[in-house]
CSV table of N, CA and C in Angstrom, one decimal:
chain,number,residue,atom,x,y,z
C,1,VAL,N,50.5,-6.3,70.0
C,1,VAL,CA,49.7,-7.1,69.0
C,1,VAL,C,49.8,-8.6,69.4
C,2,ARG,N,48.7,-9.2,69.5
C,2,ARG,CA,48.6,-10.6,69.9
C,2,ARG,C,48.9,-11.5,68.7
C,3,PRO,N,49.7,-12.5,68.8
C,3,PRO,CA,49.9,-13.4,67.7
C,3,PRO,C,48.6,-14.1,67.3
C,4,ARG,N,48.5,-14.4,66.0
C,4,ARG,CA,47.3,-15.0,65.5
C,4,ARG,C,47.2,-16.4,66.0
C,5,ASP,N,46.0,-16.9,66.3
C,5,ASP,CA,45.8,-18.3,66.7
C,5,ASP,C,45.4,-19.1,65.5
C,6,TRP,N,46.5,-19.8,65.0
C,6,TRP,CA,46.3,-20.6,63.7
C,6,TRP,C,45.6,-21.9,64.0
C,7,SER,N,45.5,-22.3,65.3
C,7,SER,CA,44.9,-23.6,65.6
C,7,SER,C,43.4,-23.6,65.2
C,8,SER,N,42.7,-22.5,65.1
C,8,SER,CA,41.3,-22.5,64.8
C,8,SER,C,41.1,-22.4,63.3
C,9,ASP,N,42.1,-22.1,62.5
C,9,ASP,CA,42.0,-22.0,61.1
C,9,ASP,C,42.4,-23.2,60.4
C,10,VAL,N,41.8,-23.4,59.2
C,10,VAL,CA,42.2,-24.5,58.4
C,10,VAL,C,43.2,-23.9,57.3
C,11,CYS,N,44.4,-24.2,57.4
C,11,CYS,CA,45.3,-23.6,56.4
C,11,CYS,C,46.5,-24.6,56.2
C,12,SER,N,47.1,-24.4,55.1
C,12,SER,CA,48.1,-25.4,54.7
C,12,SER,C,49.4,-25.1,55.4
C,13,SER,N,50.3,-26.0,55.3
C,13,SER,CA,51.6,-25.9,55.9
C,13,SER,C,52.4,-24.8,55.2
C,14,ASP,N,52.1,-24.6,53.9
C,14,ASP,CA,52.8,-23.6,53.1
C,14,ASP,C,52.5,-22.2,53.6
C,15,LEU,N,51.2,-22.0,53.9
C,15,LEU,CA,50.8,-20.7,54.5
C,15,LEU,C,51.4,-20.5,55.8
C,16,LEU,N,51.5,-21.5,56.6
C,16,LEU,CA,52.1,-21.4,57.9
C,16,LEU,C,53.6,-21.1,57.8
C,17,ALA,N,54.2,-21.7,56.9
C,17,ALA,CA,55.7,-21.4,56.7
C,17,ALA,C,55.9,-19.9,56.3
C,18,LEU,N,55.0,-19.4,55.4
C,18,LEU,CA,55.1,-18.0,55.0
C,18,LEU,C,54.8,-17.1,56.1
C,19,HIS,N,53.8,-17.5,56.9
C,19,HIS,CA,53.5,-16.6,58.0
C,19,HIS,C,54.6,-16.6,59.1
C,20,SER,N,55.3,-17.7,59.3
C,20,SER,CA,56.3,-17.8,60.3
C,20,SER,C,57.5,-16.9,59.8
C,21,LEU,N,57.7,-16.7,58.6
C,21,LEU,CA,58.8,-15.9,58.0
C,21,LEU,C,58.4,-14.4,57.9
C,22,ASP,N,57.2,-14.1,58.4
C,22,ASP,CA,56.6,-12.7,58.3
C,22,ASP,C,56.6,-12.2,56.8
C,23,PHE,N,56.3,-13.2,55.9
C,23,PHE,CA,56.3,-12.8,54.5
C,23,PHE,C,55.2,-11.8,54.2
C,24,PHE,N,54.0,-12.0,54.7
C,24,PHE,CA,52.9,-11.2,54.4
C,24,PHE,C,53.0,-9.7,54.8
C,25,PRO,N,53.5,-9.5,56.1
C,25,PRO,CA,53.7,-8.1,56.5
C,25,PRO,C,54.8,-7.4,55.6
C,26,HIS,N,55.9,-8.1,55.3
C,26,HIS,CA,56.9,-7.6,54.5
C,26,HIS,C,56.4,-7.3,53.1
C,27,PHE,N,55.7,-8.2,52.5
C,27,PHE,CA,55.2,-8.1,51.2
C,27,PHE,C,54.2,-6.9,51.1
C,28,TYR,N,53.3,-6.7,52.0
C,28,TYR,CA,52.3,-5.7,51.9
C,28,TYR,C,52.9,-4.3,52.2
C,29,ARG,N,54.0,-4.3,52.9
C,29,ARG,CA,54.7,-3.0,53.2
C,29,ARG,C,55.7,-2.7,52.1
C,30,ARG,N,55.8,-3.5,51.1
C,30,ARG,CA,56.7,-3.4,49.9
C,30,ARG,C,58.1,-3.3,50.4
C,31,SER,N,58.4,-4.2,51.4
C,31,SER,CA,59.7,-4.2,52.0
C,31,SER,C,60.7,-4.8,51.0
C,32,THR,N,62.0,-4.5,51.1
C,32,THR,CA,63.0,-5.0,50.3
C,32,THR,C,63.7,-6.2,50.9
C,33,ALA,N,63.1,-6.8,52.0
C,33,ALA,CA,63.7,-7.9,52.7
C,33,ALA,C,63.8,-9.1,51.7
C,34,LEU,N,64.8,-9.9,51.9
C,34,LEU,CA,64.9,-11.1,51.0
C,34,LEU,C,63.7,-12.0,51.0
C,35,VAL,N,63.0,-12.1,52.1
C,35,VAL,CA,61.9,-13.0,52.2
C,35,VAL,C,60.8,-12.7,51.2
C,36,THR,N,60.7,-11.4,50.7
C,36,THR,CA,59.7,-11.1,49.7
C,36,THR,C,60.0,-11.7,48.4
C,37,LEU,N,61.2,-12.2,48.2
C,37,LEU,CA,61.5,-12.9,46.9
C,37,LEU,C,60.7,-14.2,46.8
C,38,LEU,N,60.2,-14.6,47.9
C,38,LEU,CA,59.4,-15.9,47.9
C,38,LEU,C,58.1,-15.7,47.1
C,39,ILE,N,57.8,-14.5,46.7
C,39,ILE,CA,56.6,-14.3,45.9
C,39,ILE,C,56.8,-15.0,44.5
C,40,LEU,N,58.0,-15.2,44.1
C,40,LEU,CA,58.2,-15.9,42.8
C,40,LEU,C,57.8,-17.4,42.9
C,41,PRO,N,58.4,-18.1,43.8
C,41,PRO,CA,57.9,-19.5,43.9
C,41,PRO,C,56.4,-19.7,44.3
C,42,VAL,N,55.9,-18.7,45.1
C,42,VAL,CA,54.5,-18.8,45.5
C,42,VAL,C,53.7,-18.6,44.2
C,43,GLY,N,54.1,-17.6,43.4
C,43,GLY,CA,53.4,-17.4,42.1
C,43,GLY,C,53.4,-18.6,41.2
C,44,VAL,N,54.6,-19.2,41.1
C,44,VAL,CA,54.7,-20.4,40.2
C,44,VAL,C,53.9,-21.5,40.8
C,45,TYR,N,53.9,-21.6,42.1
C,45,TYR,CA,53.0,-22.7,42.7
C,45,TYR,C,51.6,-22.5,42.4
C,46,ALA,N,51.1,-21.2,42.5
C,46,ALA,CA,49.7,-20.9,42.3
C,46,ALA,C,49.3,-21.1,40.8
C,47,VAL,N,50.2,-20.7,39.9
C,47,VAL,CA,49.9,-20.8,38.5
C,47,VAL,C,49.9,-22.3,38.1
C,48,ASN,N,50.8,-23.1,38.7
C,48,ASN,CA,50.9,-24.5,38.4
C,48,ASN,C,49.6,-25.2,38.9
C,49,ASN,N,49.2,-24.9,40.1
C,49,ASN,CA,48.0,-25.5,40.7
C,49,ASN,C,46.8,-25.2,39.9
C,50,VAL,N,46.6,-24.0,39.4
C,50,VAL,CA,45.5,-23.6,38.5
C,50,VAL,C,45.5,-24.5,37.2
C,51,ARG,N,46.7,-24.6,36.7
C,51,ARG,CA,46.9,-25.4,35.4
C,51,ARG,C,46.6,-26.8,35.6
C,52,VAL,N,47.0,-27.4,36.7
C,52,VAL,CA,46.8,-28.8,37.0
C,52,VAL,C,45.3,-29.0,37.3
C,53,ALA,N,44.7,-28.1,38.0
C,53,ALA,CA,43.2,-28.2,38.3
C,53,ALA,C,42.4,-28.1,37.0
C,54,GLY,N,42.9,-27.3,36.1
C,54,GLY,CA,42.2,-27.2,34.8
C,54,GLY,C,42.3,-28.5,34.0
C,55,TYR,N,43.5,-29.1,34.0
C,55,TYR,CA,43.6,-30.4,33.3
C,55,TYR,C,42.8,-31.5,34.0
C,56,ALA,N,42.7,-31.5,35.3
C,56,ALA,CA,41.9,-32.4,36.0
C,56,ALA,C,40.4,-32.3,35.7
C,57,LEU,N,40.0,-31.0,35.7
C,57,LEU,CA,38.6,-30.7,35.3
C,57,LEU,C,38.3,-31.2,33.9
C,58,ALA,N,39.1,-30.8,33.0
C,58,ALA,CA,38.9,-31.2,31.6
C,58,ALA,C,38.9,-32.8,31.4
C,59,GLY,N,39.7,-33.5,32.2
C,59,GLY,CA,39.7,-34.9,32.2
C,59,GLY,C,38.4,-35.5,32.7
C,60,ARG,N,38.0,-34.9,33.8
C,60,ARG,CA,36.7,-35.3,34.4
C,60,ARG,C,35.5,-35.1,33.5
C,61,ILE,N,35.5,-34.0,32.8
C,61,ILE,CA,34.4,-33.7,31.9
C,61,ILE,C,34.4,-34.7,30.8
C,62,ALA,N,35.6,-35.0,30.2
C,62,ALA,CA,35.7,-36.0,29.2
C,62,ALA,C,35.3,-37.4,29.6
C,63,LEU,N,35.7,-37.7,30.9
C,63,LEU,CA,35.3,-39.0,31.4
C,63,LEU,C,33.8,-39.1,31.6
C,64,GLU,N,33.2,-38.1,32.1
C,64,GLU,CA,31.7,-38.0,32.3
C,64,GLU,C,31.0,-38.2,30.9
C,65,ARG,N,31.5,-37.6,29.9
C,65,ARG,CA,30.9,-37.7,28.6
C,65,ARG,C,31.0,-39.1,28.1
C,66,THR,N,32.2,-39.7,28.3
C,66,THR,CA,32.4,-41.1,27.9
C,66,THR,C,31.5,-42.1,28.6
C,67,GLN,N,31.3,-41.8,29.9
C,67,GLN,CA,30.4,-42.7,30.7
C,67,GLN,C,29.0,-42.5,30.3
C,68,ASP,N,28.6,-41.3,30.0
C,68,ASP,CA,27.2,-41.1,29.5
C,68,ASP,C,27.0,-41.8,28.2
C,69,LEU,N,27.9,-41.8,27.3
C,69,LEU,CA,27.8,-42.4,26.0
C,69,LEU,C,27.7,-44.0,26.2
C,70,GLN,N,28.5,-44.5,27.1
C,70,GLN,CA,28.4,-45.9,27.4
C,70,GLN,C,27.1,-46.3,28.0
C,71,LEU,N,26.6,-45.5,28.9
C,71,LEU,CA,25.3,-45.8,29.6
C,71,LEU,C,24.2,-45.8,28.5
C,72,ALA,N,24.2,-44.8,27.6
C,72,ALA,CA,23.2,-44.7,26.6
C,72,ALA,C,23.2,-46.0,25.7
C,73,GLN,N,24.4,-46.6,25.5
C,73,GLN,CA,24.5,-47.8,24.7
C,73,GLN,C,24.0,-49.0,25.4
C,74,VAL,N,24.3,-49.0,26.7
C,74,VAL,CA,23.9,-50.2,27.6
C,74,VAL,C,22.5,-50.2,28.0
C,75,ARG,N,21.9,-49.0,28.3
C,75,ARG,CA,20.6,-48.9,28.8
C,75,ARG,C,19.5,-49.7,28.1
C,76,PRO,N,19.4,-49.8,26.8
C,76,PRO,CA,18.4,-50.6,26.1
C,76,PRO,C,18.5,-52.1,26.4
C,77,TYR,N,19.7,-52.6,26.9
C,77,TYR,CA,19.9,-54.0,27.2
C,77,TYR,C,19.7,-54.4,28.6
C,78,LEU,N,19.5,-53.4,29.5
C,78,LEU,CA,19.3,-53.6,30.9
C,78,LEU,C,17.9,-54.1,31.2
C,79,ALA,N,17.8,-55.3,31.6
C,79,ALA,CA,16.4,-55.8,32.0
C,79,ALA,C,16.1,-55.3,33.4
C,80,PRO,N,14.8,-55.3,33.7
C,80,PRO,CA,14.4,-54.7,35.0
C,80,PRO,C,14.8,-55.5,36.3
C,81,GLY,N,15.2,-56.7,36.1
C,81,GLY,CA,15.6,-57.5,37.3
C,81,GLY,C,17.0,-57.3,37.8
C,82,ARG,N,17.5,-58.3,38.4
C,82,ARG,CA,18.9,-58.3,39.0
C,82,ARG,C,19.9,-58.2,37.9
C,83,VAL,N,21.0,-57.5,38.1
C,83,VAL,CA,22.1,-57.3,37.2
C,83,VAL,C,23.4,-57.6,37.9
C,84,LEU,N,24.2,-58.4,37.2
C,84,LEU,CA,25.5,-58.7,37.6
C,84,LEU,C,26.5,-58.0,36.7
C,85,SER,N,27.3,-57.1,37.1
C,85,SER,CA,28.1,-56.3,36.2
C,85,SER,C,29.5,-56.1,36.8
C,86,VAL,N,30.5,-56.2,35.8
C,86,VAL,CA,31.9,-55.9,36.2
C,86,VAL,C,32.1,-54.4,36.2
C,87,ASN,N,31.1,-53.6,35.7
C,87,ASN,CA,31.2,-52.2,35.6
C,87,ASN,C,30.3,-51.6,36.6
C,88,MET,N,30.9,-51.2,37.8
C,88,MET,CA,30.1,-50.7,38.9
C,88,MET,C,29.5,-49.3,38.6
C,89,ASN,N,30.2,-48.5,37.7
C,89,ASN,CA,29.7,-47.2,37.3
C,89,ASN,C,28.3,-47.3,36.7
C,90,LEU,N,28.1,-48.3,35.8
C,90,LEU,CA,26.8,-48.5,35.2
C,90,LEU,C,25.8,-48.8,36.2
C,91,LEU,N,26.1,-49.7,37.2
C,91,LEU,CA,25.1,-50.0,38.2
C,91,LEU,C,24.7,-48.8,39.0
C,92,LEU,N,25.7,-48.0,39.4
C,92,LEU,CA,25.4,-46.8,40.2
C,92,LEU,C,24.6,-45.8,39.4
C,93,ARG,N,24.9,-45.6,38.2
C,93,ARG,CA,24.2,-44.6,37.3
C,93,ARG,C,22.8,-45.0,37.0
C,94,THR,N,22.5,-46.3,37.1
C,94,THR,CA,21.1,-46.7,36.9
C,94,THR,C,20.4,-47.0,38.2
C,95,GLY,N,21.0,-46.6,39.3
C,95,GLY,CA,20.3,-46.8,40.6
C,95,GLY,C,20.2,-48.2,41.1
C,96,ARG,N,21.1,-49.1,40.6
C,96,ARG,CA,21.1,-50.5,41.0
C,96,ARG,C,22.1,-50.8,42.0
C,97,GLY,N,21.9,-51.8,42.8
C,97,GLY,CA,22.9,-52.1,43.9
C,97,GLY,C,23.9,-53.1,43.3
C,98,LEU,N,25.0,-53.2,44.0
C,98,LEU,CA,26.1,-54.1,43.7
C,98,LEU,C,25.9,-55.4,44.3
C,99,GLU,N,25.7,-56.4,43.5
C,99,GLU,CA,25.5,-57.8,44.0
C,99,GLU,C,26.8,-58.4,44.3
C,100,VAL,N,27.8,-58.3,43.4
C,100,VAL,CA,29.1,-58.9,43.6
C,100,VAL,C,30.1,-58.0,42.9
C,101,GLU,N,31.2,-57.7,43.6
C,101,GLU,CA,32.3,-56.9,42.9
C,101,GLU,C,33.2,-58.0,42.3
C,102,PRO,N,33.1,-58.2,41.0
C,102,PRO,CA,33.8,-59.3,40.4
C,102,PRO,C,35.3,-59.4,40.6
C,103,LEU,N,36.0,-58.3,40.6
C,103,LEU,CA,37.4,-58.3,40.7
C,103,LEU,C,37.8,-58.9,42.1
C,104,ILE,N,37.3,-58.3,43.1
C,104,ILE,CA,37.7,-58.8,44.5
C,104,ILE,C,37.1,-60.2,44.7
C,105,TYR,N,35.8,-60.4,44.2
C,105,TYR,CA,35.2,-61.7,44.4
C,105,TYR,C,36.0,-62.8,43.7
C,106,GLY,N,36.5,-62.5,42.5
C,106,GLY,CA,37.3,-63.5,41.8
C,106,GLY,C,38.6,-63.9,42.6
C,107,TRP,N,39.2,-62.8,43.1
C,107,TRP,CA,40.5,-63.1,43.9
C,107,TRP,C,40.2,-63.9,45.1
C,108,LEU,N,39.1,-63.5,45.8
C,108,LEU,CA,38.7,-64.3,47.0
C,108,LEU,C,38.4,-65.7,46.7
C,109,CYS,N,37.7,-65.9,45.6
C,109,CYS,CA,37.3,-67.3,45.3
C,109,CYS,C,38.6,-68.1,44.9
C,110,GLU,N,39.5,-67.5,44.2
C,110,GLU,CA,40.7,-68.2,43.8
C,110,GLU,C,41.6,-68.5,45.1
C,111,ALA,N,41.5,-67.7,46.1
C,111,ALA,CA,42.2,-67.9,47.3
C,111,ALA,C,41.5,-68.8,48.3
C,112,GLY,N,40.3,-69.3,47.9
C,112,GLY,CA,39.5,-70.1,48.8
C,112,GLY,C,38.9,-69.5,50.0
C,113,ARG,N,38.8,-68.1,49.9
C,113,ARG,CA,38.2,-67.4,51.1
C,113,ARG,C,36.7,-67.1,50.9
C,114,VAL,N,36.2,-67.3,49.8
C,114,VAL,CA,34.7,-67.1,49.5
C,114,VAL,C,34.2,-68.3,48.8
C,115,ASN,N,33.0,-68.7,49.3
C,115,ASN,CA,32.3,-69.9,48.7
C,115,ASN,C,31.6,-69.4,47.4
C,116,PRO,N,32.0,-69.9,46.2
C,116,PRO,CA,31.5,-69.5,44.9
C,116,PRO,C,30.1,-70.2,44.7
C,117,GLY,N,29.6,-71.0,45.5
C,117,GLY,CA,28.4,-71.8,45.3
C,117,GLY,C,27.1,-70.9,45.2
C,118,PRO,N,26.9,-70.0,46.1
C,118,PRO,CA,25.7,-69.2,45.9
C,118,PRO,C,25.6,-68.4,44.6
C,119,LEU,N,26.6,-67.8,44.2
C,119,LEU,CA,26.6,-67.1,42.9
C,119,LEU,C,26.4,-68.0,41.7
C,120,LEU,N,27.1,-69.2,41.8
C,120,LEU,CA,27.0,-70.2,40.8
C,120,LEU,C,25.6,-70.7,40.7
C,121,ALA,N,24.9,-70.9,41.8
C,121,ALA,CA,23.5,-71.4,41.8
C,121,ALA,C,22.6,-70.3,41.2
C,122,ASP,N,22.8,-69.0,41.5
C,122,ASP,CA,22.0,-68.0,40.9
C,122,ASP,C,22.2,-67.9,39.4
C,123,LEU,N,23.5,-68.1,38.9
C,123,LEU,CA,23.7,-68.0,37.5
C,123,LEU,C,23.1,-69.2,36.8
C,124,ASP,N,23.2,-70.4,37.4
C,124,ASP,CA,22.6,-71.6,36.8
C,124,ASP,C,21.0,-71.5,36.8
C,125,ARG,N,20.4,-70.8,37.7
C,125,ARG,CA,19.0,-70.6,37.7
C,125,ARG,C,18.6,-69.5,36.7
C,126,GLY,N,19.5,-68.7,36.2
C,126,GLY,CA,19.2,-67.5,35.4
C,126,GLY,C,18.6,-66.4,36.2
C,127,ALA,N,19.0,-66.3,37.5
C,127,ALA,CA,18.5,-65.3,38.4
C,127,ALA,C,18.8,-63.9,38.0
C,128,PHE,N,19.9,-63.7,37.3
C,128,PHE,CA,20.3,-62.4,36.8
C,128,PHE,C,19.7,-62.1,35.5
C,129,GLU,N,18.9,-61.0,35.4
C,129,GLU,CA,18.3,-60.7,34.1
C,129,GLU,C,19.3,-60.1,33.1
C,130,THR,N,20.4,-59.6,33.6
C,130,THR,CA,21.4,-59.0,32.8
C,130,THR,C,22.8,-59.3,33.4
C,131,VAL,N,23.7,-59.8,32.6
C,131,VAL,CA,25.1,-60.0,33.1
C,131,VAL,C,26.0,-59.2,32.1
C,132,ILE,N,26.8,-58.3,32.7
C,132,ILE,CA,27.7,-57.5,31.9
C,132,ILE,C,29.2,-57.8,32.3
C,133,LEU,N,29.9,-58.2,31.3
C,133,LEU,CA,31.3,-58.6,31.5
C,133,LEU,C,32.2,-57.8,30.5
C,134,TYR,N,33.5,-57.8,30.8
C,134,TYR,CA,34.5,-57.1,30.0
C,134,TYR,C,34.9,-58.0,28.8
C,135,ASP,N,34.7,-59.3,29.0
C,135,ASP,CA,35.1,-60.2,28.0
C,135,ASP,C,34.1,-61.2,27.6
C,136,ASP,N,34.3,-61.9,26.5
C,136,ASP,CA,33.3,-62.9,26.0
C,136,ASP,C,33.6,-64.2,26.7
C,137,VAL,N,32.6,-64.9,27.3
C,137,VAL,CA,32.8,-66.1,28.1
C,137,VAL,C,33.2,-67.3,27.2
C,138,THR,N,33.0,-67.1,25.9
C,138,THR,CA,33.4,-68.2,25.0
C,138,THR,C,34.9,-68.2,24.7
C,139,GLY,N,35.5,-67.2,25.0
C,139,GLY,CA,37.0,-67.1,24.8
C,139,GLY,C,37.7,-67.2,26.1
C,140,PRO,N,39.0,-67.2,26.1
C,140,PRO,CA,39.8,-67.3,27.3
C,140,PRO,C,39.6,-66.0,28.2
C,141,PRO,N,39.7,-66.2,29.5
C,141,PRO,CA,39.5,-65.1,30.4
C,141,PRO,C,40.7,-64.1,30.3
C,142,PRO,N,40.6,-62.9,30.6
C,142,PRO,CA,41.7,-62.0,30.5
C,142,PRO,C,42.9,-62.4,31.4
C,143,ASP,N,44.1,-62.2,30.9
C,143,ASP,CA,45.3,-62.6,31.7
C,143,ASP,C,45.6,-61.6,32.8
C,144,GLU,N,45.2,-60.4,32.6
C,144,GLU,CA,45.6,-59.3,33.6
C,144,GLU,C,44.9,-59.4,34.9
C,145,ALA,N,45.6,-59.4,36.0
C,145,ALA,CA,45.0,-59.6,37.3
C,145,ALA,C,44.1,-58.4,37.7
C,146,GLU,N,44.3,-57.2,37.1
C,146,GLU,CA,43.5,-56.1,37.5
C,146,GLU,C,42.2,-56.0,36.7
C,147,ILE,N,41.9,-56.9,35.8
C,147,ILE,CA,40.7,-56.8,35.0
C,147,ILE,C,39.7,-57.7,35.7
C,148,ALA,N,38.5,-57.1,36.0
C,148,ALA,CA,37.5,-57.8,36.7
C,148,ALA,C,36.9,-59.0,35.9
C,149,ARG,N,36.9,-60.1,36.5
C,149,ARG,CA,36.4,-61.3,35.8
C,149,ARG,C,35.9,-62.3,36.9
C,150,LEU,N,35.0,-63.1,36.4
C,150,LEU,CA,34.4,-64.1,37.3
C,150,LEU,C,35.3,-65.4,37.3
C,151,PRO,N,35.2,-66.2,38.3
C,151,PRO,CA,35.9,-67.5,38.3
C,151,PRO,C,35.4,-68.4,37.1
C,152,GLU,N,36.1,-69.3,36.7
C,152,GLU,CA,35.8,-70.2,35.6
C,152,GLU,C,34.5,-70.9,35.7
C,153,ALA,N,34.1,-71.3,36.9
C,153,ALA,CA,32.9,-72.0,37.1
C,153,ALA,C,31.7,-71.1,36.8
C,154,GLN,N,31.8,-69.9,37.2
C,154,GLN,CA,30.7,-68.9,36.9
C,154,GLN,C,30.7,-68.6,35.4
C,155,ARG,N,31.8,-68.5,34.8
C,155,ARG,CA,31.9,-68.2,33.4
C,155,ARG,C,31.2,-69.4,32.6
C,156,ASP,N,31.5,-70.6,33.1
C,156,ASP,CA,30.9,-71.8,32.4
C,156,ASP,C,29.4,-71.7,32.6
C,157,ALA,N,28.9,-71.3,33.8
C,157,ALA,CA,27.4,-71.2,34.0
C,157,ALA,C,26.8,-70.2,33.0
C,158,ILE,N,27.5,-69.1,32.8
C,158,ILE,CA,27.0,-68.1,31.9
C,158,ILE,C,27.0,-68.6,30.5
C,159,LYS,N,28.0,-69.4,30.1
C,159,LYS,CA,28.1,-70.1,28.8
C,159,LYS,C,26.9,-71.0,28.6
C,160,ARG,N,26.5,-71.8,29.6
C,160,ARG,CA,25.4,-72.7,29.6
C,160,ARG,C,24.1,-72.1,29.6
C,161,ARG,N,23.9,-71.1,30.4
C,161,ARG,CA,22.6,-70.6,30.7
C,161,ARG,C,22.2,-69.2,30.1
C,162,TYR,N,23.2,-68.5,29.6
C,162,TYR,CA,22.9,-67.1,29.0
C,162,TYR,C,23.3,-67.1,27.6
C,163,THR,N,22.7,-66.1,26.9
C,163,THR,CA,23.1,-65.8,25.5
C,163,THR,C,23.6,-64.4,25.4
C,164,LEU,N,24.5,-64.2,24.5
C,164,LEU,CA,25.0,-62.8,24.2
C,164,LEU,C,23.9,-62.0,23.6
C,165,ALA,N,23.6,-60.9,24.3
C,165,ALA,CA,22.6,-60.0,23.8
C,165,ALA,C,23.3,-58.9,22.8
C,166,THR,N,24.4,-58.5,23.3
C,166,THR,CA,25.2,-57.5,22.4
C,166,THR,C,26.6,-57.4,22.9
C,167,HIS,N,27.4,-56.9,22.0
C,167,HIS,CA,28.8,-56.5,22.4
C,167,HIS,C,28.9,-55.0,22.0
C,168,ILE,N,29.3,-54.3,23.0
C,168,ILE,CA,29.5,-52.8,22.8
C,168,ILE,C,31.0,-52.7,22.9
C,169,SER,N,31.6,-52.2,21.8
C,169,SER,CA,33.1,-52.1,21.7
C,169,SER,C,33.7,-50.8,22.2
C,170,GLU,N,32.9,-49.8,22.1
C,170,GLU,CA,33.5,-48.4,22.5
C,170,GLU,C,32.6,-47.8,23.5
C,171,PRO,N,33.1,-47.0,24.4
C,171,PRO,CA,34.5,-46.7,24.7
C,171,PRO,C,35.2,-47.8,25.5
C,172,THR,N,34.4,-48.7,26.2
C,172,THR,CA,35.0,-49.8,26.8
C,172,THR,C,34.3,-51.0,26.3
C,173,SER,N,35.0,-52.1,26.0
C,173,SER,CA,34.4,-53.3,25.6
C,173,SER,C,33.5,-54.0,26.6
C,174,LEU,N,32.3,-54.1,26.3
C,174,LEU,CA,31.3,-54.8,27.3
C,174,LEU,C,30.5,-55.8,26.5
C,175,TYR,N,30.4,-57.0,27.2
C,175,TYR,CA,29.6,-58.1,26.6
C,175,TYR,C,28.4,-58.2,27.6
C,176,ILE,N,27.2,-58.1,27.0
C,176,ILE,CA,25.9,-58.1,27.7
C,176,ILE,C,25.2,-59.4,27.4
C,177,TYR,N,24.9,-60.1,28.5
C,177,TYR,CA,24.2,-61.4,28.4
C,177,TYR,C,22.8,-61.4,29.1
C,178,HIS,N,21.9,-62.1,28.5
C,178,HIS,CA,20.6,-62.3,29.1
C,178,HIS,C,20.4,-63.8,29.2
C,179,PRO,N,19.6,-64.3,30.2
C,179,PRO,CA,19.3,-65.7,30.4
C,179,PRO,C,18.5,-66.3,29.3
C,180,GLU,N,18.8,-67.5,28.9
C,180,GLU,CA,17.9,-68.2,28.0
C,180,GLU,C,16.7,-68.6,28.7
C,181,HIS,N,15.5,-68.4,28.1
C,181,HIS,CA,14.3,-68.8,28.8
C,181,HIS,C,13.7,-70.0,28.1
C,182,ASN,N,13.7,-71.1,28.9
C,182,ASN,CA,13.3,-72.4,28.4
C,182,ASN,C,11.8,-72.6,28.4
């Protein structure tokens, strides 16, 4: 009997370990060798993975429902033009491109690695038909570093040039702004 060539198969290290112990031949022959006791941890491993996968699937379904609900609330306020949003999921679900990723953009501006001028000029001109932020620009910016926010100069431009169209509080707080048309 030629040994099996595992290099052509995609298999996990767990299966390789069981194979190297001759677990499968012993198990299928109903052998009383001690290696067959490994069926217990293998069974626990399989049951646990099914359970974890079930929780992950349930969480993903709940997240999709939440995102659908949020999109339904935001969609009436999305103008047909350019959108600047801290919520990339909304952009992708509406088929829009990402103009600026505010979290990374804010960090790079604060570090002096990105010129904030072009975005500031666009905001001053009202070039974005919709701006979606996690916080109200009339209040202080969020203190948490992981919350996407624009630099203070851009927030000031939104204060000057845009009006609050709506605040959606659930499931995630979003402030939607439209430009003032003079």
